[in-house]
XYZ file of C-alpha atoms in Angstrom:
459
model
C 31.684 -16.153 106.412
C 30.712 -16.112 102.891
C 33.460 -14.509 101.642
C 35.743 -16.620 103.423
C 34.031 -19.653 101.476
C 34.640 -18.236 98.406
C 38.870 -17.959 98.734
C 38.346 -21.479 98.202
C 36.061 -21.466 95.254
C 38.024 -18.698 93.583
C 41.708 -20.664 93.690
C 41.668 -21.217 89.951
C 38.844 -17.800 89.297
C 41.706 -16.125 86.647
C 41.361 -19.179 84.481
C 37.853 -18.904 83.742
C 35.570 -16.882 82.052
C 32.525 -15.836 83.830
C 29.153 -15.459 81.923
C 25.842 -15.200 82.776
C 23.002 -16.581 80.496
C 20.230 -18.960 80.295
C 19.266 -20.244 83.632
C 16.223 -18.001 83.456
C 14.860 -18.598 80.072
C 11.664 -20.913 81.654
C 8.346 -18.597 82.424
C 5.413 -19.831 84.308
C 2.468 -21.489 81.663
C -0.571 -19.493 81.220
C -2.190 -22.206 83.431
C -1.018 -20.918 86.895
C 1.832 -23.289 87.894
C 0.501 -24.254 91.345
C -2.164 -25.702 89.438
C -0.403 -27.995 87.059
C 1.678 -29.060 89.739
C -1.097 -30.470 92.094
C -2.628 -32.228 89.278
C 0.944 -33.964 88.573
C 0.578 -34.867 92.557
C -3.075 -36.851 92.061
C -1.066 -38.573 89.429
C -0.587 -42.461 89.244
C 2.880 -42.596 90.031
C 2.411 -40.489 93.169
C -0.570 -42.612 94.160
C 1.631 -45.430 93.838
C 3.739 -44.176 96.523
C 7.458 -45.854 97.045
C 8.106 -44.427 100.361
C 8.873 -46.213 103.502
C 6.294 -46.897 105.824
C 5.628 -43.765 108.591
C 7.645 -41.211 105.853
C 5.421 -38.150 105.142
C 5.345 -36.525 101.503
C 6.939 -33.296 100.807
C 4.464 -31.337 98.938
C 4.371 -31.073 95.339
C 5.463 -27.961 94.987
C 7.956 -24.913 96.071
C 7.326 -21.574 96.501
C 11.009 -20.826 96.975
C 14.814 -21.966 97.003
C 15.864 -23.199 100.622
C 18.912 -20.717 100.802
C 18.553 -16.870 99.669
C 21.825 -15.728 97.838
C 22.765 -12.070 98.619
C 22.295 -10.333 95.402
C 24.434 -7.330 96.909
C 27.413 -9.177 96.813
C 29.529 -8.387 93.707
C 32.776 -10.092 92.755
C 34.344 -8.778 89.918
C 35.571 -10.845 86.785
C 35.741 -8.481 84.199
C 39.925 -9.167 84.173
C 38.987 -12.870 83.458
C 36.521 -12.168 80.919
C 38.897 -10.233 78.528
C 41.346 -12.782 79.045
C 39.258 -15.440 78.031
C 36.557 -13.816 75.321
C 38.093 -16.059 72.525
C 37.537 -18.879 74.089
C 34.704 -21.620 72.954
C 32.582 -21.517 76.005
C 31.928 -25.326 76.631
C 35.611 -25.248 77.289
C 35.607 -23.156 80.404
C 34.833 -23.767 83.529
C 33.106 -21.456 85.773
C 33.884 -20.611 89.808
C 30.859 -22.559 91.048
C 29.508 -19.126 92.959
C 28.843 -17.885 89.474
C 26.659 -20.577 88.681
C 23.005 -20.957 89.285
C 21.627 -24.578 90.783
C 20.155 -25.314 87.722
C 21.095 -27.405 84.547
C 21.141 -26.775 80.917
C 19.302 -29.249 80.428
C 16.841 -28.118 82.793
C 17.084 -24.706 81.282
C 15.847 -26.197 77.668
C 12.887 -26.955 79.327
C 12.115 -23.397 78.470
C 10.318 -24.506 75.385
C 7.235 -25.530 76.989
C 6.867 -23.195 79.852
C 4.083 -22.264 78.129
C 2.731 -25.095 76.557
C -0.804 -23.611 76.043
C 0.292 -22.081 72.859
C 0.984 -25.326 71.584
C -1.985 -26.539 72.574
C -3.446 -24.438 71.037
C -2.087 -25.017 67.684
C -3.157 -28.798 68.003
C -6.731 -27.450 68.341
C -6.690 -24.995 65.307
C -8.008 -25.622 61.653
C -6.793 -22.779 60.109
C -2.774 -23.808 58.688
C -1.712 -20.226 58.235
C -2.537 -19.389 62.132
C -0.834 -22.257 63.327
C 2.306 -21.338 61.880
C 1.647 -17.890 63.770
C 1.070 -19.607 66.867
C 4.356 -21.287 66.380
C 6.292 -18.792 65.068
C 4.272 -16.128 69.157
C 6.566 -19.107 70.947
C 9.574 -17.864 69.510
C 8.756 -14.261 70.543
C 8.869 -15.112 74.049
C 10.959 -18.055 75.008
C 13.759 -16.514 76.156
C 11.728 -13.550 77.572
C 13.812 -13.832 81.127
C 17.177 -13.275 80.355
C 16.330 -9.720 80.996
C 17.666 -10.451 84.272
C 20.938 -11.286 83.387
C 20.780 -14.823 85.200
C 23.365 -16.849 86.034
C 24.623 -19.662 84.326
C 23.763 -23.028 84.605
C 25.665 -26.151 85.182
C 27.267 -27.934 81.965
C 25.853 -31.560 81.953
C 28.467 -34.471 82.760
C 28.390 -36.586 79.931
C 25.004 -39.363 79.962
C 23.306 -36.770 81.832
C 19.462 -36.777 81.909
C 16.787 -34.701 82.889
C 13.033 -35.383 82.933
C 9.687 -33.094 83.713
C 6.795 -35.189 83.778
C 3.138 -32.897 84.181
C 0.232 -35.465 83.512
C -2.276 -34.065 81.539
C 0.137 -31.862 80.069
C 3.191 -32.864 78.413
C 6.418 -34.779 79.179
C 10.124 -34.127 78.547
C 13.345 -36.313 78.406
C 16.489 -34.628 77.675
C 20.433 -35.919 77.370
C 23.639 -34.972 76.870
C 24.959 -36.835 73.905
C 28.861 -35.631 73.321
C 31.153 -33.549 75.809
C 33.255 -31.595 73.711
C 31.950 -30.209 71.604
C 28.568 -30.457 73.718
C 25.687 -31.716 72.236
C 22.157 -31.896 74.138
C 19.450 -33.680 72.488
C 15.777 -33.069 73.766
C 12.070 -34.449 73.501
C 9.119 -32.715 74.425
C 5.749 -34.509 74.110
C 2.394 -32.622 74.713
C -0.766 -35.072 75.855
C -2.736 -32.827 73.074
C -0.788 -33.971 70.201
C 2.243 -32.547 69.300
C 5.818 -32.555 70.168
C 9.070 -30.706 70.056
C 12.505 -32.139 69.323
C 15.978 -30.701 68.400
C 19.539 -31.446 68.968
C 21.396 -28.350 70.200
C 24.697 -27.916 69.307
C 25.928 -24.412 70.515
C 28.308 -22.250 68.940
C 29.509 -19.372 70.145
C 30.663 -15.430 68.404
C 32.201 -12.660 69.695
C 32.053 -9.238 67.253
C 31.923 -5.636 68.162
C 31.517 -6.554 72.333
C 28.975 -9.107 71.958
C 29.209 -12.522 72.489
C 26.088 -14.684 70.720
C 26.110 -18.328 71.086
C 23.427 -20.212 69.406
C 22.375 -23.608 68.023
C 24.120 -24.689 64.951
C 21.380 -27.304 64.168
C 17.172 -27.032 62.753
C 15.144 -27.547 65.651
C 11.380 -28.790 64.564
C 7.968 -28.881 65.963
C 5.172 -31.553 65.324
C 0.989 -31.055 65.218
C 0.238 -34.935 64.768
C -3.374 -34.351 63.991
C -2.286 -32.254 61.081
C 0.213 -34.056 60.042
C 2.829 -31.052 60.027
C 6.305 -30.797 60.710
C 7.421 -26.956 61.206
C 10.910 -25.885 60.772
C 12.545 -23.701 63.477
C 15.740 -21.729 63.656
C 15.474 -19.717 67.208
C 17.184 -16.513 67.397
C 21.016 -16.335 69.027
C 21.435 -14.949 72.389
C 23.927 -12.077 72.578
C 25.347 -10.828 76.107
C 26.282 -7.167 74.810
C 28.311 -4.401 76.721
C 30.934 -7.079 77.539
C 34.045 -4.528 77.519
C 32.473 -1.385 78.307
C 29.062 -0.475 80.008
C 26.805 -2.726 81.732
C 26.139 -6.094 80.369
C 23.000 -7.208 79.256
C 21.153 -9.953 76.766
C 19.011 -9.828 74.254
C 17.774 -12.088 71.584
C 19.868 -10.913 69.000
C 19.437 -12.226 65.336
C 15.773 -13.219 63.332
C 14.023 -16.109 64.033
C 12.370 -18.319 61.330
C 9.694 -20.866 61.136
C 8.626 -22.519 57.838
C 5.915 -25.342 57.415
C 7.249 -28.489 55.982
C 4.689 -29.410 54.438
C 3.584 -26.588 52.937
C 6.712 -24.154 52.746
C 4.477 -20.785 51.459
C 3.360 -20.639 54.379
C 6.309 -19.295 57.106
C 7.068 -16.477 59.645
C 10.046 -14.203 60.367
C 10.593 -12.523 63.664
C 12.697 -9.531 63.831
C 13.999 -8.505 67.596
C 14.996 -5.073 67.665
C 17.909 -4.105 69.227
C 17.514 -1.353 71.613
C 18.130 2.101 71.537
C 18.998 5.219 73.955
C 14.969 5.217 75.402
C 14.170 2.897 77.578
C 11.133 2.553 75.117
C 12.886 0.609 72.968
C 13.643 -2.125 74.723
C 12.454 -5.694 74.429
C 10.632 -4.868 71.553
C 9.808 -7.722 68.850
C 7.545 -7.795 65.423
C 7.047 -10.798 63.163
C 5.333 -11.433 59.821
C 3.110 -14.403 58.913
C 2.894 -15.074 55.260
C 0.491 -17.430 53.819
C 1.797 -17.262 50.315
C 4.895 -15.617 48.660
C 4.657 -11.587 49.945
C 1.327 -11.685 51.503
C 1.096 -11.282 55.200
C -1.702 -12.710 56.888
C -0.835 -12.068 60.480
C 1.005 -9.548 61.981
C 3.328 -10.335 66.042
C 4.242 -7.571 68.040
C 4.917 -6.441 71.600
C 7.804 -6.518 73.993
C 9.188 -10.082 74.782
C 9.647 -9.906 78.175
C 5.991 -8.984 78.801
C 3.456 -9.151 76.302
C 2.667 -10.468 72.541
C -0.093 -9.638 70.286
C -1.480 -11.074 67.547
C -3.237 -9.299 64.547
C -5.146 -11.076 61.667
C -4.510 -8.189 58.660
C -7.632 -9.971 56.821
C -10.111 -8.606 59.992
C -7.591 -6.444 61.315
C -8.386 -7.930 65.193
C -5.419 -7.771 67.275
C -5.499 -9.705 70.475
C -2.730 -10.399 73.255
C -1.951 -14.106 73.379
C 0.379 -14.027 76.274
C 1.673 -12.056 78.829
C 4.055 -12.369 81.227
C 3.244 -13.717 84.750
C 5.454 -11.774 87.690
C 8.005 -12.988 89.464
C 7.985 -14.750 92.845
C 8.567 -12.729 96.277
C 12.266 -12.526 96.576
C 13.329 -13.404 93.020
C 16.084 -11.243 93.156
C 17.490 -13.733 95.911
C 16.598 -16.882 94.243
C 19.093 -15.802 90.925
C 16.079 -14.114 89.346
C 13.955 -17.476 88.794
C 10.447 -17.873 88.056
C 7.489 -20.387 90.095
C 7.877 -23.097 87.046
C 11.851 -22.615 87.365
C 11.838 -22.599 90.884
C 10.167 -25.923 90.249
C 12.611 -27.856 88.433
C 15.364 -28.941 90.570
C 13.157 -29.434 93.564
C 13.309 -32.964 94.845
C 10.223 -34.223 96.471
C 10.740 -37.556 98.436
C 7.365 -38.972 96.281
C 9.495 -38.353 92.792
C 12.711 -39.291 93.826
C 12.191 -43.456 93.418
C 11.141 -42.450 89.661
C 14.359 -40.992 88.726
C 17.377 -42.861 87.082
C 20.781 -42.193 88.937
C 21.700 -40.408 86.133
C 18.918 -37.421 86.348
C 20.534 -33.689 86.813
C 18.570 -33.395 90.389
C 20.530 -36.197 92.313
C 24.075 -34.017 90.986
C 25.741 -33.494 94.384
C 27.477 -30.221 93.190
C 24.488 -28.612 92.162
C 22.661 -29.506 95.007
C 24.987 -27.981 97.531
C 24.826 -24.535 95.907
C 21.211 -24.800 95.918
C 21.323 -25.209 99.908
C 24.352 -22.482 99.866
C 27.127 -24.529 100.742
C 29.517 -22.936 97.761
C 32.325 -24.994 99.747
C 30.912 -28.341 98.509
C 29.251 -27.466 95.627
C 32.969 -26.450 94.248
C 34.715 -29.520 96.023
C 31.760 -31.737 94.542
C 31.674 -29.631 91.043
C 35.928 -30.519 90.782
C 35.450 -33.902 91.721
C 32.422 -35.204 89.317
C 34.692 -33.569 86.467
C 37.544 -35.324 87.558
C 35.809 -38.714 87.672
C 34.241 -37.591 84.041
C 38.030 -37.339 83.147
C 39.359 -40.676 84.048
C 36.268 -42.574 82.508
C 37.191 -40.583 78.903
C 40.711 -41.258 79.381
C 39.881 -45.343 79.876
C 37.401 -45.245 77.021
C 40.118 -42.937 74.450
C 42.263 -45.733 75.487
C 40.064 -48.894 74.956
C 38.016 -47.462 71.958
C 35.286 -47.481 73.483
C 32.670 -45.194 71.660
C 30.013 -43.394 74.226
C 25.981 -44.273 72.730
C 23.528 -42.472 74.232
C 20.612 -44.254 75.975
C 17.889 -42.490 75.038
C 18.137 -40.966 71.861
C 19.599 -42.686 68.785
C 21.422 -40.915 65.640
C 18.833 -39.917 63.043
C 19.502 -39.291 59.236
C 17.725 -35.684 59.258
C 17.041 -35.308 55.324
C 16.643 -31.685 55.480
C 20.168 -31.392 56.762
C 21.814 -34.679 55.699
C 25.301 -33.415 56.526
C 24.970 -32.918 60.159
C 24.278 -35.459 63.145
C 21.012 -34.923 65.006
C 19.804 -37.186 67.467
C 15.870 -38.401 67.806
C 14.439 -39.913 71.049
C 13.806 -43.743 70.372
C 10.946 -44.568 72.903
C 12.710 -45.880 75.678
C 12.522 -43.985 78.382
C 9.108 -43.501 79.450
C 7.234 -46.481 77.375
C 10.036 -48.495 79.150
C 12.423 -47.903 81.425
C 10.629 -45.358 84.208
C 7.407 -47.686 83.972
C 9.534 -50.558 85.026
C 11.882 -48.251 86.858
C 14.751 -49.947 85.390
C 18.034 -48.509 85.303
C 20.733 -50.756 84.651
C 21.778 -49.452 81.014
C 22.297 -45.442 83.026
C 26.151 -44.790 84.007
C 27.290 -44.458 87.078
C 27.765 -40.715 86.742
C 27.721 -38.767 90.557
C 28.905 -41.938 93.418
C 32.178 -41.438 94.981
C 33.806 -44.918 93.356
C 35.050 -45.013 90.081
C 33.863 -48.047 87.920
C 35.896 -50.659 88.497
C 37.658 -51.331 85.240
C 38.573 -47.532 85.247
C 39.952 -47.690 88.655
C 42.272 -50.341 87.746
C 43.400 -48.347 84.881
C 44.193 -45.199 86.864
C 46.276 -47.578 88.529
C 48.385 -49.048 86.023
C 48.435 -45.139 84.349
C 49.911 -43.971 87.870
C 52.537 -46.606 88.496
């Protein structure tokens, strides 16, 4: 029956260019996730409950996808990939089957999957070590594409995502510009500091690898300190695209660098793997706390484990390891509890969402309940309606603005356009759960004005 579906979804397959990255790039904090989760559920806004009198609430958390997708079944693309490896990838569109129900923009949320670390960092007086704290997060942040996940859905233009874990942190997210795509983000920890970057990916293919990475600084915040820290994240390479079997890897050196004090700075070197299967995974990173000296030492493997060694006291210590996977993760397109998590849709969150939140998308919710029919029919049509409302506003002038994030003079990179979150969104708009300023991104009308001028365009 499921192959039968998938004629359907496949009509247009030797156009595209299937790849597989990202969707798994979230871990579970160092705080077991169940936990987190039931505080968010004593929170105030599920206290203030919206629901409709006699409606029960769906517990606060998952503990797995409600349809199981055969990993056994194997569909071959490998045609359509070498037809298509020059291609930018924000330009093609995948066969829905190859995607996973998740967003990109629920992918970023990756960065503070484990939050602890940063934390952390808030709490410590030393400056050098809270660069190396910084710089451990890098080691592991991608630590699950190890799996080879699927890829995610590519946000419709004005598409939001939030995570909200009181006591925690908080995290807004937007897609800014289609094409090229731009994704700006906002992460804001209850301890004191906060993560933002615009991510504008760009894509290289050399010697059988593709890398795609972000073009743009991305920066973390301690508030108490007063420090900004500088971040370029290492590209993500899929290797072995022509011959062998694929697989990903963080693939260049990562940097950090303290703003305010730019001697002190980190470099993290992935290695790339060899013929033993020893080899794999592995990562090692300098501190420096002046010019040449090295203060701290990173090492481990970062799909499992990263440790920590002063060089003044020579202690070494593990400051994270990886929790295991859920039962059945190889059904659930290799996802974690916390990523499990994030497209789940509890009837107690769903009156705090704006219409324009990645969770309500139609498409992706139908592959998350298997129906690949729908999810493709629904996948086809959003795009479509995303077509006509560019074509009206190309023709009209009409200049997209984002609603929550505003353009932002970055003055260590003056010649590029970054984007900066400008306190809208949860100091105003989900308190009074106020939408009106959100396009009308995943109904079945087209706005009105654009529906006439379909109209006129057809006649």
């Amino acid at each position: 029956m499921l192959l039968e579906e998938l004629e359907d979804v496949f009509h247009d397959a030797h156009d595209h260019l299937v790849l597989s990255f990202t969707n798994t790039l979230l871990q579970r904090p160092q705080q077991p996730f169940h936990s987190i989760l039931q505080e968010e559920s004593k929170s105030t806004d599920y206290q203030l409950s919206l629901l409709p009198p006699g409606e029960i609430p769906d517990p606060p958390i998952r503990d797995k996808l409600p349809f199981f997708k055969d990993p056994k079944i194997k569909i071959s693309f490998w045609a359509v990939l070498k037809d298509s490896i020059h291609k930018e990838i924000s330009k093609i569109s995948v066969p829905v089957y190859f995607n996973s129900p998740l967003n990109i923009l629920q992918a970023a949320v990756q960065n503070v999957a484990y939050s602890d670390i940063y934390d952390e960092a808030v709490r410590e007086q030393d400056p050098v070590r809270r660069c190396a704290l910084i710089a451990a997060n890098l080691c592991y942040q991608q630590s699950d594409v190890e799996k080879f996940p699927s890829k995610p859905f590519n946000p419709l233009l004005g598409e939001t995502y939030e995570l909200v874990v009181p006591g925690k942190y908080k995290v807004i997210s937007e897609q800014i510009v289609h094409h090229p795509p731009v994704h700006a983000y906002h992460f804001q920890g209850d301890s004191g500091w906060t993560r933002f970057y615009t991510n504008k990916l760009k894509t290289k293919f050399a010697r059988g690898t593709l890398a795609f990475f972000n073009q743009l600084k991305e920066y973390v915040e301690l508030l108490p300190h007063n420090e900004i820290y500088q971040i370029k994240p290492s590209a993500i390479g899929i290797h072995n695209l022509i011959i062998g079997s694929p697989y990903l890897e963080p693939d260049t050196k990562a940097y950090v660098k303290n703003l305010k004090n730019p001697d002190i700075h980190a470099e993290i070197d992935f290695h790339k793997r060899g013929w033993s299967q020893e080899s794999y995974y592995k990562v090692s990173g300098n501190v420096y706390s002046s010019p040449g000296v090295i203060a701290y030492k990173l090492d481990g493997k970062w799909n499992h484990s990263i440790y920590l060694t002063d060089i003044r006291t020579g202690l070494r210590s593990c400051i994270w390891t990886k929790e295991p996977y859920p039962e059945n993760w190889e059904y659930m397109y290799g996802m974690t509890h916390f990523m499990l998590n994030l497209n789940y849709l509890p009837n107690t969150l769903r009156p705090w969402l704006p219409p324009t939140d990645t969770r309500l998308r139609p498409d992706q919710r139908a592959l998350e309940n298997g129906d690949f029919k729908m999810a493709a029919s629904e996948k086809n049509r959003l795009e479509e309606k995303q077509r006509a409302v560019r074509r009206y506003k190309e023709k009209n002038g009409i200049e997209h603005k984002p609603v929550y994030f505003d353009e932002w003079k970055n003055p260590d990179d003056p010649e590029n356009i970054y984007y900066k979150y400008n306190g809208t969104y949860f100091e105003r708009d989900r308190k009074e759960r106020k939408w009106d300023r959100c396009p009308d991104l995943f109904s079945e009308q087209l706005p009105p004005e654009v529906e006439e001028f379909e109209r006129k365009q057809k006649k």
